[in-house]
Coordinates of C-alpha atoms in Angstrom, one line a residue:
Q1 CA 86.9 154.8 51.3
E2 CA 89.9 153.1 49.7
K3 CA 93.3 153.3 51.2
M4 CA 96.7 151.8 50.4
E5 CA 98.0 150.2 53.5
D6 CA 101.5 150.6 54.8
S7 CA 103.2 148.9 57.6
G8 CA 101.9 151.4 60.2
G9 CA 98.4 149.9 60.4
E10 CA 95.1 151.5 59.6
A11 CA 91.6 151.8 61.0
V12 CA 88.6 151.7 58.7
Q13 CA 84.9 151.6 59.2
A14 CA 82.8 148.6 58.4
G15 CA 81.8 148.6 54.8
G16 CA 85.0 150.3 53.7
S17 CA 87.8 149.0 51.6
L18 CA 91.6 148.6 52.0
T19 CA 94.4 147.2 49.8
L20 CA 97.4 145.6 51.3
S21 CA 100.6 145.1 49.4
C22 CA 104.0 143.4 49.9
I23 CA 107.1 142.9 47.9
F24 CA 108.2 139.2 48.1
P25 CA 111.5 137.7 47.1
R26 CA 112.3 136.6 43.6
Y27 CA 112.6 132.8 43.3
S28 CA 114.1 130.8 40.5
F29 CA 111.6 128.0 41.1
P30 CA 108.7 127.7 38.5
R31 CA 105.9 127.6 41.1
V32 CA 105.7 129.8 44.1
C33 CA 102.9 129.9 46.6
L34 CA 101.9 133.4 47.7
A35 CA 99.5 133.9 50.6
W36 CA 97.9 136.3 53.0
F37 CA 97.4 135.2 56.6
R38 CA 95.6 136.9 59.4
Q39 CA 96.3 136.6 63.1
V40 CA 94.3 137.9 66.1
P41 CA 95.6 137.8 69.7
G42 CA 95.5 134.4 71.3
K43 CA 95.0 132.5 68.0
K44 CA 97.3 131.1 65.4
R45 CA 97.7 132.6 62.0
E46 CA 95.0 131.5 59.6
G47 CA 95.1 131.5 55.8
V48 CA 92.9 134.2 54.2
A49 CA 93.9 133.9 50.6
T50 CA 96.4 131.8 48.6
M51 CA 97.7 132.0 45.1
Y52 CA 99.9 129.7 43.2
Q53 CA 101.8 131.5 40.5
G54 CA 100.3 130.5 37.2
G55 CA 97.7 128.4 39.0
N56 CA 94.7 128.5 41.3
T57 CA 93.7 131.0 43.9
Y58 CA 91.8 130.1 47.1
Y59 CA 89.9 132.1 49.7
A60 CA 88.7 131.4 53.2
D61 CA 84.9 131.2 53.3
S62 CA 84.7 134.2 55.5
V63 CA 86.3 136.5 52.9
K64 CA 85.1 134.9 49.6
G65 CA 83.5 137.4 47.3
R66 CA 85.0 140.3 49.3
F67 CA 88.8 139.9 49.1
T68 CA 91.0 139.4 46.0
I69 CA 94.6 138.3 46.0
S70 CA 96.6 139.3 43.0
Q71 CA 100.2 139.8 41.8
A72 CA 101.4 142.8 39.8
D73 CA 102.2 141.8 36.3
G74 CA 105.8 140.9 35.9
K75 CA 106.7 142.1 39.4
N76 CA 107.2 140.5 42.7
M77 CA 104.5 142.5 44.4
L78 CA 101.5 140.9 46.0
Y79 CA 98.2 142.6 46.8
L80 CA 95.2 141.8 48.9
E81 CA 92.2 144.0 48.0
M82 CA 89.6 144.0 50.8
N83 CA 86.1 145.3 50.2
N84 CA 83.0 145.5 52.4
L85 CA 85.2 145.1 55.4
K86 CA 83.6 143.7 58.6
P87 CA 84.7 144.0 62.2
E88 CA 85.6 140.3 62.2
D89 CA 88.2 141.1 59.6
T90 CA 90.2 142.9 62.2
G91 CA 93.7 141.4 62.8
K92 CA 97.3 141.5 61.8
Y93 CA 97.7 140.5 58.2
Y94 CA 100.9 138.9 56.9
C95 CA 102.2 138.3 53.4
A96 CA 104.0 135.0 52.9
A97 CA 105.9 133.3 50.1
E98 CA 107.4 129.9 49.5
P99 CA 108.4 127.8 46.5
L100 CA 105.6 125.2 46.6
S101 CA 103.8 123.3 44.0
D102 CA 100.1 122.8 44.7
Y103 CA 99.8 122.1 48.4
G104 CA 96.1 122.7 48.6
A105 CA 94.1 125.7 49.5
F106 CA 95.9 126.7 52.6
P107 CA 99.3 125.3 53.2
P108 CA 100.2 125.5 56.9
S109 CA 102.0 128.6 58.0
H110 CA 105.1 126.6 59.1
L111 CA 105.8 125.7 55.4
F112 CA 106.4 129.4 54.5
S113 CA 110.0 130.6 55.0
W114 CA 109.4 134.3 54.0
W115 CA 107.1 136.6 55.8
D116 CA 106.7 140.4 55.8
Q117 CA 106.4 142.4 59.0
G118 CA 102.6 142.3 59.1
T119 CA 100.1 145.1 58.9
Q120 CA 97.5 145.7 61.6
V121 CA 94.0 146.2 60.2
T122 CA 91.2 147.4 62.5
V123 CA 87.6 147.5 61.3
S124 CA 85.2 149.4 63.5
S125 CA 81.4 148.9 63.4

């Protein structure tokens, strides 16, 4: 099943799909880094997908081929389409934005000044 996620959190079965979205601030800088992070209890936030506006996208090995990061055309809305979800994808997902030129695949979380409130995603087996 496919569902649009809101801030309330959602549970989905393994193999299912989910799309997260967030509205990020408008920046006057030419290059903005947009990213999705995931955090599980007791661990630090880890980068899942990164996109530089007008530039490259990067994915963590664990989600490559299953997740897609994208921006709505002409809008400051970011998506994370998640397919073939696995129990290990469970965690709280955060959208982040920062004016950054290419800082590599996964800029550390402390470089991002804007975050959304996070969305809990729970994948059951």
